PDB file of C-alpha atoms and ligand atoms in Angstrom:
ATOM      1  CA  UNK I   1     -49.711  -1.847  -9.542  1.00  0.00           C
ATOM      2  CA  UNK I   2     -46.511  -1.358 -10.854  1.00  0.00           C
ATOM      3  CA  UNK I   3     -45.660   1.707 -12.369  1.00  0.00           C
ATOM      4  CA  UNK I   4     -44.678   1.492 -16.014  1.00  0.00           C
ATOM      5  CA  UNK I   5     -41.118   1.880 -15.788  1.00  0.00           C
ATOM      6  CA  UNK I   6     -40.997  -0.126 -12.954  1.00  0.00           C
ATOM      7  CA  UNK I   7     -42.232  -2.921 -16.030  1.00  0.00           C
ATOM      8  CA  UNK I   8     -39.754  -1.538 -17.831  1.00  0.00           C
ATOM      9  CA  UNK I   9     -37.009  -2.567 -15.580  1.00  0.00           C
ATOM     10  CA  UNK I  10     -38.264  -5.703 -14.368  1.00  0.00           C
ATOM     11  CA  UNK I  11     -38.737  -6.681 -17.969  1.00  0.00           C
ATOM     12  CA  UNK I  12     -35.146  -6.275 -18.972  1.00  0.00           C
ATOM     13  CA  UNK I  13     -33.906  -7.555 -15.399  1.00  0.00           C
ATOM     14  CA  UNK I  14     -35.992 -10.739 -16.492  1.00  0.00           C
ATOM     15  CA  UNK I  15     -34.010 -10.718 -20.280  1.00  0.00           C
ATOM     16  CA  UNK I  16     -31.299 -10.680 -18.564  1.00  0.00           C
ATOM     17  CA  UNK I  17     -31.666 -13.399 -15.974  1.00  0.00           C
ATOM     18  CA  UNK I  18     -34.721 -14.708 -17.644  1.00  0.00           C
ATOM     19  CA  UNK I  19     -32.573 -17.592 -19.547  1.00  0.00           C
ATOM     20  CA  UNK I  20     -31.134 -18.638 -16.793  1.00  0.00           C
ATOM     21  CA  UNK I  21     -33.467 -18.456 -14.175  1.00  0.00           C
ATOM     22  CA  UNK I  22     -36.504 -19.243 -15.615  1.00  0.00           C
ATOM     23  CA  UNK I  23     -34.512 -21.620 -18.399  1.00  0.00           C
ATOM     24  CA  UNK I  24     -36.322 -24.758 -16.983  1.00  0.00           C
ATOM     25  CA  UNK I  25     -39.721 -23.250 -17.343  1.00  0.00           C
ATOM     26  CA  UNK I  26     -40.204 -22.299 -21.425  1.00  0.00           C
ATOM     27  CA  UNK I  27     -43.580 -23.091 -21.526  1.00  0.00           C
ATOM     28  CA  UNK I  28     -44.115 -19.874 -19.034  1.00  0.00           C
ATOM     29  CA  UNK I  29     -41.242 -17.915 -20.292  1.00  0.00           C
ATOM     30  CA  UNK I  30     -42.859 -18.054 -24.262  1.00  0.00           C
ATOM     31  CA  UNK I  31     -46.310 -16.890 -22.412  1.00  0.00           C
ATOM     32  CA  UNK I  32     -46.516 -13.105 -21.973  1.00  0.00           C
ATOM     33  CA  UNK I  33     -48.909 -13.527 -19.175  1.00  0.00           C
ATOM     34  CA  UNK I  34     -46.456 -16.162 -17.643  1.00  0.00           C
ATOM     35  CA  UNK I  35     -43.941 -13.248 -17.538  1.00  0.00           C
ATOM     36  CA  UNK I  36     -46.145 -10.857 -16.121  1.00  0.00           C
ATOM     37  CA  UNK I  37     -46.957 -12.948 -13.095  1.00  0.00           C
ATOM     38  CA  UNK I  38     -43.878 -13.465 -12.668  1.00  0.00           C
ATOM     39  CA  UNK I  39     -42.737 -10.336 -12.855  1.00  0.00           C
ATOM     40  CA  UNK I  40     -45.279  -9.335 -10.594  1.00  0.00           C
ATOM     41  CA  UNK I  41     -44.583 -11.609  -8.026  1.00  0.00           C
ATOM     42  CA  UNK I  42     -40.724 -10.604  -7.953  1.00  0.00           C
ATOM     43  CA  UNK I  43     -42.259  -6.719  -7.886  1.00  0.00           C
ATOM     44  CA  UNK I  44     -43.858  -7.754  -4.954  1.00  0.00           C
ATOM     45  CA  UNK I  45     -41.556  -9.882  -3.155  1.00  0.00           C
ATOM     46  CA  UNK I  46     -39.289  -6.969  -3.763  1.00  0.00           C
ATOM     47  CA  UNK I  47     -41.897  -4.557  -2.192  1.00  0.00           C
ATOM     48  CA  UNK I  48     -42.591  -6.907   0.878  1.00  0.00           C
ATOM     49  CA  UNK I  49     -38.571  -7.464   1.762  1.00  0.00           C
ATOM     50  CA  UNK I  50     -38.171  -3.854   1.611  1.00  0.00           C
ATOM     51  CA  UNK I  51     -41.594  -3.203   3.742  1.00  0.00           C
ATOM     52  CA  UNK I  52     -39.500  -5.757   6.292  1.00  0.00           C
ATOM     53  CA  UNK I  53     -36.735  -4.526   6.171  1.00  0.00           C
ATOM     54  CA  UNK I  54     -37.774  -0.825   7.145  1.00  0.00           C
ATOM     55  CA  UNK I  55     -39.715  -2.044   9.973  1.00  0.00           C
ATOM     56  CA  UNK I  56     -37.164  -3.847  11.309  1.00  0.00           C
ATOM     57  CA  UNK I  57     -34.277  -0.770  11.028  1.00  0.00           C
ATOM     58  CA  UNK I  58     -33.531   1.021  14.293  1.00  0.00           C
ATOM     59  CA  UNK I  59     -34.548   4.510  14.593  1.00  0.00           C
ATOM     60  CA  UNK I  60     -31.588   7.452  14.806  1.00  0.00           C
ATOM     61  CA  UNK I  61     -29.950   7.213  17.969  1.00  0.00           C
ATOM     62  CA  UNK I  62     -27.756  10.845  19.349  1.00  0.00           C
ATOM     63  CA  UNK I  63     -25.456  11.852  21.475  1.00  0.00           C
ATOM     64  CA  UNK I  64     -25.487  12.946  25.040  1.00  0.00           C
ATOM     65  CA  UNK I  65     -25.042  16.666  24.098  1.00  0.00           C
ATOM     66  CA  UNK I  66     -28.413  16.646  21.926  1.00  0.00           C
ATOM     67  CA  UNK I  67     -30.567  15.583  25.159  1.00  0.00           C
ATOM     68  CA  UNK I  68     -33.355  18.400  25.438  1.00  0.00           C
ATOM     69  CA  UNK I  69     -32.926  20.201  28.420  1.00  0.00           C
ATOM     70  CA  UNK I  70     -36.927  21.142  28.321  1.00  0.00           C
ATOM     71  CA  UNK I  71     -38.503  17.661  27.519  1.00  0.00           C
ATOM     72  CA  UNK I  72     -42.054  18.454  26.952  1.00  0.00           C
ATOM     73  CA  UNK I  73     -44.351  16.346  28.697  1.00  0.00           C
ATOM     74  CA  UNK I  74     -47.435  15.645  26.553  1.00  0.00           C
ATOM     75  CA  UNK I  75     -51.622  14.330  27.208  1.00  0.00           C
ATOM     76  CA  UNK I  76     -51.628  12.715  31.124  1.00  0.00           C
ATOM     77  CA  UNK I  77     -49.076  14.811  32.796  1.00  0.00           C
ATOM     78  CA  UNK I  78     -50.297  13.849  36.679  1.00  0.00           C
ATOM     79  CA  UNK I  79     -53.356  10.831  36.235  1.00  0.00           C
ATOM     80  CA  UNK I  80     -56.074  11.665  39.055  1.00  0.00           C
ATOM     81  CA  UNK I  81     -57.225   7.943  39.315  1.00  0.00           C
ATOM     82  CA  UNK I  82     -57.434   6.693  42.294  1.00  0.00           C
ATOM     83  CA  UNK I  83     -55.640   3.508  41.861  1.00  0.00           C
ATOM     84  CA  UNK I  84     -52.668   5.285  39.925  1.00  0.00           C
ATOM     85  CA  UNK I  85     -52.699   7.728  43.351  1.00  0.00           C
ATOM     86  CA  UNK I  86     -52.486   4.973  45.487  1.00  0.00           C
ATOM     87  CA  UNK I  87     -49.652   3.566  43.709  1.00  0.00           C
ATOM     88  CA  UNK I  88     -47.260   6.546  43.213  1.00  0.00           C
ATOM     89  CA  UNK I  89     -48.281   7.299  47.271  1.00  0.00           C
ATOM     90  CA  UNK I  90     -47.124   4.032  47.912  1.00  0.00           C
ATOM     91  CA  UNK I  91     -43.848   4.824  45.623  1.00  0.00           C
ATOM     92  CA  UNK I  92     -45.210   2.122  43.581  1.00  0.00           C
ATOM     93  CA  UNK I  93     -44.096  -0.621  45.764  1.00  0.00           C
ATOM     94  CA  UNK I  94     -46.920  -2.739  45.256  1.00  0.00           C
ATOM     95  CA  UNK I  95     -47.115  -2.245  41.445  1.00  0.00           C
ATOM     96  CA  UNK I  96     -47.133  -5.315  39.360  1.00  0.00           C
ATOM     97  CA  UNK I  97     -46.849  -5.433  35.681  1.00  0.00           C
ATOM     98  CA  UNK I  98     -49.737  -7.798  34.617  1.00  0.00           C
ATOM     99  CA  UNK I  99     -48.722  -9.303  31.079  1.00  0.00           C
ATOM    100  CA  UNK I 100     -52.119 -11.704  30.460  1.00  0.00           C
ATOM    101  CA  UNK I 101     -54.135 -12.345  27.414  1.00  0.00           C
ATOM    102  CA  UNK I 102     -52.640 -15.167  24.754  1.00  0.00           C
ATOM    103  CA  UNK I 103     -49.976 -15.888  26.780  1.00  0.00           C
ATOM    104  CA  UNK I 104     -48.519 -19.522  28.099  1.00  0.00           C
ATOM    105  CA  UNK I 105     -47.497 -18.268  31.467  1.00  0.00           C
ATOM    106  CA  UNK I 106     -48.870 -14.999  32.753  1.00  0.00           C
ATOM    107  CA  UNK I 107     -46.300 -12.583  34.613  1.00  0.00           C
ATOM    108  CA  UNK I 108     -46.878  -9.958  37.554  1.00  0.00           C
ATOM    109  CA  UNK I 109     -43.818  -8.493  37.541  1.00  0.00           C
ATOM    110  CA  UNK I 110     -42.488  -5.222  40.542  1.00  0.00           C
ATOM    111  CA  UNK I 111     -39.918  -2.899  39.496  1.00  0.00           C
ATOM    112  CA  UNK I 112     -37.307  -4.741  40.570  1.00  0.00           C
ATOM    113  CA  UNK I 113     -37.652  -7.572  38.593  1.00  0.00           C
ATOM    114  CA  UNK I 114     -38.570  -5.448  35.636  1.00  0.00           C
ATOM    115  CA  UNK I 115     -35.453  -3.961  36.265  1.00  0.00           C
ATOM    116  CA  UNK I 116     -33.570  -7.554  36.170  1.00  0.00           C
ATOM    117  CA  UNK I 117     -34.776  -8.548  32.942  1.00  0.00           C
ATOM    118  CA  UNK I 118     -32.489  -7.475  29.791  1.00  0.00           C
ATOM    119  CA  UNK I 119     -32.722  -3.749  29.012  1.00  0.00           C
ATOM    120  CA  UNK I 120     -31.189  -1.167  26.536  1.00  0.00           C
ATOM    121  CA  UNK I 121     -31.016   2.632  26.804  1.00  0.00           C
ATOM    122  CA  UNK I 122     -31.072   4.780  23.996  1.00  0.00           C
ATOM    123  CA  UNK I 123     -30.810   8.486  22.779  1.00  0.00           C
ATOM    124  CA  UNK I 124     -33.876   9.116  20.944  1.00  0.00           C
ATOM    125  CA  UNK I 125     -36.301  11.750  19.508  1.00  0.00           C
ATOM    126  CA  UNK I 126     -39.854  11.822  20.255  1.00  0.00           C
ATOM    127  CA  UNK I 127     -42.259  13.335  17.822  1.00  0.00           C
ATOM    128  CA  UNK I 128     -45.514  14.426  18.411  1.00  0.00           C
ATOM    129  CA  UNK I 129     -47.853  14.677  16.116  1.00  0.00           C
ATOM    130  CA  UNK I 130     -48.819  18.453  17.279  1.00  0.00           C
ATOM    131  CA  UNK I 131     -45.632  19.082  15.673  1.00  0.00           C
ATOM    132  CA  UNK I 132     -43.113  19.540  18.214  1.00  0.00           C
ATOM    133  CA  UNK I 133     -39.776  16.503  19.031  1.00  0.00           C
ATOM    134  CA  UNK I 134     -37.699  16.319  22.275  1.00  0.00           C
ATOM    135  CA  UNK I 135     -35.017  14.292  22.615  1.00  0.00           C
ATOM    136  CA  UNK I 136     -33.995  12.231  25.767  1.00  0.00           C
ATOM    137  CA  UNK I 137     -32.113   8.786  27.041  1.00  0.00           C
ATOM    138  CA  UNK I 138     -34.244   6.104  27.860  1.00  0.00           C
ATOM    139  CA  UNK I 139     -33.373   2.973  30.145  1.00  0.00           C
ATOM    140  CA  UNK I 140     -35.877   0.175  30.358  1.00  0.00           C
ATOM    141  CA  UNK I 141     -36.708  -3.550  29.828  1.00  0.00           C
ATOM    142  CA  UNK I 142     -36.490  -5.034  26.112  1.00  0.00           C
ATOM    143  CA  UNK I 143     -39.947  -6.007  25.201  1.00  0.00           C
ATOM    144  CA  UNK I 144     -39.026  -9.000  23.008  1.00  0.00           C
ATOM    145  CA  UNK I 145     -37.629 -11.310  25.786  1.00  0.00           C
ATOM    146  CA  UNK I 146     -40.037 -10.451  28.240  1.00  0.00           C
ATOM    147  CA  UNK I 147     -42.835 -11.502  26.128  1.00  0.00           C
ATOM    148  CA  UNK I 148     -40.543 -15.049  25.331  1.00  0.00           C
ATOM    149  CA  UNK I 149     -40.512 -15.422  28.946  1.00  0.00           C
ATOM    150  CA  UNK I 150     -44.119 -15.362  29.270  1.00  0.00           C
ATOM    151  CA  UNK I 151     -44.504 -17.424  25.979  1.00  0.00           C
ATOM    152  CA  UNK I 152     -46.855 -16.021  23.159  1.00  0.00           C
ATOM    153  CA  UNK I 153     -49.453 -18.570  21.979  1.00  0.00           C
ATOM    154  CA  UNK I 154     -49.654 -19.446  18.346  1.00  0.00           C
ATOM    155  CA  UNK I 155     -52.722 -17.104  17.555  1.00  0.00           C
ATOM    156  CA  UNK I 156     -50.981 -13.897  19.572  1.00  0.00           C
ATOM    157  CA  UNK I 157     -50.715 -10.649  17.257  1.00  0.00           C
ATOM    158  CA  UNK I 158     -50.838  -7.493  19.526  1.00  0.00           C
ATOM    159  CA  UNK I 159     -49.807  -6.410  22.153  1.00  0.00           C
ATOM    160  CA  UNK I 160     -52.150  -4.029  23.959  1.00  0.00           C
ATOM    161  CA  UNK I 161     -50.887  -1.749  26.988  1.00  0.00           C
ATOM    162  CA  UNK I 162     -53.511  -0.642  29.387  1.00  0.00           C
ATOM    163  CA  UNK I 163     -52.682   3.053  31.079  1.00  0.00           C
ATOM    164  CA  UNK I 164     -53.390   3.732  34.494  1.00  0.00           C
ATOM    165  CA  UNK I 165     -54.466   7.262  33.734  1.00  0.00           C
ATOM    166  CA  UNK I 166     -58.284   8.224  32.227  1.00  0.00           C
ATOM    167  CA  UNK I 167     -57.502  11.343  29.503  1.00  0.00           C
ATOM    168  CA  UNK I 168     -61.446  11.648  28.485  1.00  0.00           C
ATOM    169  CA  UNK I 169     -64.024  11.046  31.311  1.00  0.00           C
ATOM    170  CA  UNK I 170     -66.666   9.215  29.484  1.00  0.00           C
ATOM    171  CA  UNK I 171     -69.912   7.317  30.566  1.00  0.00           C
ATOM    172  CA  UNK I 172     -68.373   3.856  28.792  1.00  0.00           C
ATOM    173  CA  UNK I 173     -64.766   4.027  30.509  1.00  0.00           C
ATOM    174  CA  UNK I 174     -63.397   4.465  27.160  1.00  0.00           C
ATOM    175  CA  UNK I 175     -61.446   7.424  28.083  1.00  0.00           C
ATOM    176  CA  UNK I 176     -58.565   5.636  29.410  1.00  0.00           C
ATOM    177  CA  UNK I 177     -55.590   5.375  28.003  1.00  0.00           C
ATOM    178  CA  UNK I 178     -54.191   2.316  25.656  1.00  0.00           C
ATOM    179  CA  UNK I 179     -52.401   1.840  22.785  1.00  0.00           C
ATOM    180  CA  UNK I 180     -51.390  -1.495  21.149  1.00  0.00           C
ATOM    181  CA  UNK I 181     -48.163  -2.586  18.638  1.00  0.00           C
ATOM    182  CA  UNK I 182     -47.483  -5.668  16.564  1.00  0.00           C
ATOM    183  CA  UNK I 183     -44.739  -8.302  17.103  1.00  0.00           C
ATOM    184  CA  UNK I 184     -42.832  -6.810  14.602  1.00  0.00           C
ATOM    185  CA  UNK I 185     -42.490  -3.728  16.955  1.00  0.00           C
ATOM    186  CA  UNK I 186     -43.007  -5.616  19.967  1.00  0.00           C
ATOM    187  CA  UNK I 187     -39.171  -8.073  18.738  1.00  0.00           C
ATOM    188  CA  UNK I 188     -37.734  -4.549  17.413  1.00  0.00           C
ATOM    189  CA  UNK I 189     -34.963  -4.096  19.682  1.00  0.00           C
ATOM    190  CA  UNK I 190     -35.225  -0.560  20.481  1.00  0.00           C
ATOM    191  CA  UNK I 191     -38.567  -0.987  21.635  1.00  0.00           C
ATOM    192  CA  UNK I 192     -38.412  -1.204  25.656  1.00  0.00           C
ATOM    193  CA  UNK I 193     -40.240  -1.097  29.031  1.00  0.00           C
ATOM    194  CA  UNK I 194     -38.727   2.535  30.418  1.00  0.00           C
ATOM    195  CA  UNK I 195     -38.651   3.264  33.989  1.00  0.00           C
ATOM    196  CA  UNK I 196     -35.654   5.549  33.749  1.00  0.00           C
ATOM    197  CA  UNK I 197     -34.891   8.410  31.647  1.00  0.00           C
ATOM    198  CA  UNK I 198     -31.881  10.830  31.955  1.00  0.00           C
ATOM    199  CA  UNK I 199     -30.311   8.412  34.055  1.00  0.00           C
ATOM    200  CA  UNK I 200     -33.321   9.300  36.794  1.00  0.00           C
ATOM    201  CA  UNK I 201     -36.087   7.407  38.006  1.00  0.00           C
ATOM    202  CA  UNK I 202     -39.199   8.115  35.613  1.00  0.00           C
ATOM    203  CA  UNK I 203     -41.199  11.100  36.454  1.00  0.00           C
ATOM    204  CA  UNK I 204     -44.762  11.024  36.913  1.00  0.00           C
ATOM    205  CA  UNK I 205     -45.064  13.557  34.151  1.00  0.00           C
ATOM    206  CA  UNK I 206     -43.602  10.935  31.219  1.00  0.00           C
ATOM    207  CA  UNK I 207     -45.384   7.873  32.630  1.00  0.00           C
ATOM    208  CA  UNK I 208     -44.152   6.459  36.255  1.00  0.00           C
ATOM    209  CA  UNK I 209     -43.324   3.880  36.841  1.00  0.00           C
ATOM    210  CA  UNK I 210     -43.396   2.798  33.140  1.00  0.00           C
ATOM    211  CA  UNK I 211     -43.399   3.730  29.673  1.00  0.00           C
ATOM    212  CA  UNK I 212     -43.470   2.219  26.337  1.00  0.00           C
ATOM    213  CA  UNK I 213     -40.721   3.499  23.838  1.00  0.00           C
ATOM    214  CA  UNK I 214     -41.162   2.428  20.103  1.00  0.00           C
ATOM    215  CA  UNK I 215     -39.100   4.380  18.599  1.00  0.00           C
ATOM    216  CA  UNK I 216     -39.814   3.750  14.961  1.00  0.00           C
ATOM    217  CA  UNK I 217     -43.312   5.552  15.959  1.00  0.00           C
ATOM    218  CA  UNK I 218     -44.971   8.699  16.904  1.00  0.00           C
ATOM    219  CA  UNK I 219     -45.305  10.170  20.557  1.00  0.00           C
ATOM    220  CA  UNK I 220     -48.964   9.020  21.255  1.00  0.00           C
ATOM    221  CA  UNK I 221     -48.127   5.132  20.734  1.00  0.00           C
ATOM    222  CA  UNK I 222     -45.513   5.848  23.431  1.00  0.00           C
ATOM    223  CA  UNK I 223     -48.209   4.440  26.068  1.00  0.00           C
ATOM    224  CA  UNK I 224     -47.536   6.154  29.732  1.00  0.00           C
ATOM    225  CA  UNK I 225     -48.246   4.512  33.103  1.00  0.00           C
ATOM    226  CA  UNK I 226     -48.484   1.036  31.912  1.00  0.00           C
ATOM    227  CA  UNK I 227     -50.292  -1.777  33.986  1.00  0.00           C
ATOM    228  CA  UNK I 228     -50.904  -4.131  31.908  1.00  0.00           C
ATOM    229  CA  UNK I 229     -49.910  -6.155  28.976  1.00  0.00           C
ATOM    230  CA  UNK I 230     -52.753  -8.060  26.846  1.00  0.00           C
ATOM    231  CA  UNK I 231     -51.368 -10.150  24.270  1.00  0.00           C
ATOM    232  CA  UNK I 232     -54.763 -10.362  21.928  1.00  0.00           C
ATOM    233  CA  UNK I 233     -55.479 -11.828  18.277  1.00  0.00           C
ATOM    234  CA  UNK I 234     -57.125  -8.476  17.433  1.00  0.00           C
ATOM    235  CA  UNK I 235     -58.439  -5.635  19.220  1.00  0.00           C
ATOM    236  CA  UNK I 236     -61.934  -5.273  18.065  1.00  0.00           C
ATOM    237  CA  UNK I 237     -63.311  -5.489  21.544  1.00  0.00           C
ATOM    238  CA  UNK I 238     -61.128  -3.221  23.522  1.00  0.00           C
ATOM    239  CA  UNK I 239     -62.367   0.758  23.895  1.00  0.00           C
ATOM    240  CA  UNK I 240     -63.894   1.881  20.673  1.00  0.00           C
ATOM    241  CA  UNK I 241     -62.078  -0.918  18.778  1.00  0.00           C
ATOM    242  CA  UNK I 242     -58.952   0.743  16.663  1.00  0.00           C
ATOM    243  CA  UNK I 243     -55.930  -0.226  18.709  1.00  0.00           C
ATOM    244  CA  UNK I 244     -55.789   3.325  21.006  1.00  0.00           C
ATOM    245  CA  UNK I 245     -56.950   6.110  22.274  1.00  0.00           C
ATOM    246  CA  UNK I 246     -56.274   7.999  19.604  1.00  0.00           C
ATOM    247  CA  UNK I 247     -56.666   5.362  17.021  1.00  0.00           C
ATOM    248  CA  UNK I 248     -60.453   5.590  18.866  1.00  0.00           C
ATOM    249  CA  UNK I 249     -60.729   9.317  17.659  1.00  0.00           C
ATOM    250  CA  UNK I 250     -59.674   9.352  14.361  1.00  0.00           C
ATOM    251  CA  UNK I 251     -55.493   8.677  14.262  1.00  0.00           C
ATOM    252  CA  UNK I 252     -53.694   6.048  12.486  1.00  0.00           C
ATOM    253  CA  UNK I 253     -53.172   3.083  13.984  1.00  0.00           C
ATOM    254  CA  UNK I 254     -49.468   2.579  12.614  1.00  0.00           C
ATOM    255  CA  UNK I 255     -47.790   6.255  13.172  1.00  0.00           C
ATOM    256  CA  UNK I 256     -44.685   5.528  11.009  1.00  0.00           C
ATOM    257  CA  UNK I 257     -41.307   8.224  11.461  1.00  0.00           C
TER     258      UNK I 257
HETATM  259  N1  LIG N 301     -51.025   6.922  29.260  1.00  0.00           N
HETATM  260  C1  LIG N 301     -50.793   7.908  28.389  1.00  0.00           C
HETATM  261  N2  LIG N 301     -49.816   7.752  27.493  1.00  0.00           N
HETATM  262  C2  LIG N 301     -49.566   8.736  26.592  1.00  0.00           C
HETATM  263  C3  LIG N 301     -50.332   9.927  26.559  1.00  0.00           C
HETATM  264  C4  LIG N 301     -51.357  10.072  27.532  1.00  0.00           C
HETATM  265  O1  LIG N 301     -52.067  11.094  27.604  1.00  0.00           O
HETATM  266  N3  LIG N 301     -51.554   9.041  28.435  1.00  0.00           N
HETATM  267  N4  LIG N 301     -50.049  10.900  25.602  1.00  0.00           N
HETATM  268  C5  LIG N 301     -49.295  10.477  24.420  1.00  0.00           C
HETATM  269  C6  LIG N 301     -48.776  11.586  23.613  1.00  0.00           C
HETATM  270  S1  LIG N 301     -49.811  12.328  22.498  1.00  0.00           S
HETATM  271  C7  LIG N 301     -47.456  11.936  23.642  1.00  0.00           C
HETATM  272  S2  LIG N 301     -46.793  13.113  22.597  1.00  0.00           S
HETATM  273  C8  LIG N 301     -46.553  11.315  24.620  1.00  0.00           C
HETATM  274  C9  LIG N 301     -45.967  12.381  25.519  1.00  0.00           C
HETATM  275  O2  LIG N 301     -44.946  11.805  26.285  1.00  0.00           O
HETATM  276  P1  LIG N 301     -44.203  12.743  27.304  1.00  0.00           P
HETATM  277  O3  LIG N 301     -45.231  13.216  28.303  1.00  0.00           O
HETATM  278  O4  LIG N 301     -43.122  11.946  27.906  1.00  0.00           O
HETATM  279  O5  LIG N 301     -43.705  13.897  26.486  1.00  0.00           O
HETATM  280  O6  LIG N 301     -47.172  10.339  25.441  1.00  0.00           O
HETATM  281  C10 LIG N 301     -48.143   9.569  24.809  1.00  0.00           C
HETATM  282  N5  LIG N 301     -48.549   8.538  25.726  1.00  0.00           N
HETATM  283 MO1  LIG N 302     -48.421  13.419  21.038  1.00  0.00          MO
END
C-alpha cells in the first residue's frame, strides 16, 4: 500500500495535473474512489518502471588497478566427476555447450565457437554471501544473443544452467550444481558466458571451461562448469524445485546487490 505521504503527494501531483489530464473524465475525477484508483495505479506504474529500471542498470564496473590479486575461489574448487575429469583431461576439446529446453533450434556449441559469438569483458566485484567480495576481469560470450540465435519459444522464462560438478553427494542426484536466471538477467548486457578471466584461460578453480557472470547478483548464482543450458517455463521439476542449489537449501532465489 502506499504510504500516507506517498497519498499525500500523489494527491496534489493529481491537483495539479488532474485538470488537465484527467479533464475528459469528470465523472471519475468528482468520485473519490475514482481518484484513488487512479492514483493507485500511477503509484504502481511508478513502482513497476522503477522495479525495471533497476534490473536493467549495469552493475559498478573498476579499474585494472582494483583487480584482487587473491581471488577467492568459493563451493566446487576441483569437481571429482568423472565426466567433468574426462573433459578437463581432454583440455576440454570435446566439450559442447548444450543449450536445449524451449528453444527453436538447439545449439552444441565447443569453445571456439563460444568464443566467436559476441562477448564483453568487464571489471567486476563478486560478493558472496559468507561475506567476503573479490574483484576480477571477466571475458566471455553475451548471453542475450546466444539465446536469439537459438530462438526462445513463446512460453520460455528461465534459463537453467546445469554444473558439471556434484557439491552434496545425495541418494536423488540432487547434489549437483544448478542455478537458473530470468530473461531480464539473461538480455542484461553484463551478463556473459566467461571462459577467460584476467586475460587467462579460466581456471578449474572458478569454473573451466565456463562460467556464468550476472553481475547484478550474488556469488552463488554465478553457476561454475556449465554444460548445459535449459530454457524452461518454470523450474518446479528440476532438483528440489527452487531454481538452485542453494535456492534447494533455503537461499533466495533472486540474490539482488
Ligand atoms: N558449479 C558451481 N558453481 C558455483 C559454486 C559451486 O560450488 N559449484 N559455488 C558458488 C558460490 S557460493 C560462489 S561464492 C562462487 C564462487 O566463485 P569463485 O570460485 O570463482 O570464487 O561460485 C558459485 N558458483
Ligand atoms: Mo558464495
Amino acid at each position: 500500500m502506499l504510504s500516507p505521504h506517498r497519498r499525500g503527494w500523489l494527491r496534489s501531483a493529481l491537483a495539479g495535473t488532474g485538470a488537465l489530464v484527467l479533464g475528459a473524465c469528470d465523472k471519475i475525477t468528482s468520485n473519490p474512489k475514482g481518484i484513488g484508483f487512479l492514483a493507485g495505479a500511477e503509484g504502481l506504474t511508478r513502482r513497476v518502471q522503477r522495479l525495471v529500471v533497476d534490473r536493467k542498470a549495469l552493475a559498478r564496473e573498476f579499474q585494472p588497478a582494483d583487480i584482487s590479486s587473491d581471488f577467492r575461489p568459493n563451493g566446487s574448487i576441483d569437481p571429482a566427476d568423472a565426466d567433468y575429469r574426462a573433459h578437463l583431461a581432454k583440455g576440454f576439446a570435446d566439450y559442447r555447450l548444450v543449450v536445449d529446453g524451449l528453444v527453436e533450434r538447439p545449439l552444441s556449441l565447443s569453445l571456439d565457437q563460444l568464443r566467436a559469438l559476441p562477448s564483453r569483458t568487464q571489471i567486476t566485484r563478486h560478493d558472496c554471501v559468507e561475506g567476503w567480495s573479490s574483484i576480477a576481469k571477466w571475458s566471455g560470450a553475451r548471453l542475450g544473443p546466444l539465446l536469439d540465435q537459438a530462438g526462445l519459444k513463446k512460453n520460455a522464462r528461465f534459463i537453467v544452467f546445469h554444473c558439471g560438478d556434484t557439491l552434496e553427494e545425495t541418494l536423488d542426484g540432487s547434489g549437483q550444481y544448478y542455478e537458473s536466471i530470468d530473461l531480464i538477467d539473461a538480455y542484461h548486457p553484463q551478463t556473459i558466458l566467461a571462459y577467460a578471466m584476467n586475460d587467462k584461460v579460466l581456471p578449474v578453480a572458478h569454473g573451466a571451461p565456463l562460467r556464468l557472470r550476472v553481475e547484478r547478483q550474488l556469488g552463488y548464482k554465478q553457476a561454475k562448469y556449465i554444460m548445459r543450458l535449459e530454457v524452461v517455463e518454470d523450474f518446479a521439476r528440476i532438483g528440489r524445485g527452487k531454481g538452485g542449489f542453494w535456492e534447494d537449501r533455503g537461499y533466495e532465489w533472486y540474490a539482488g546487490i
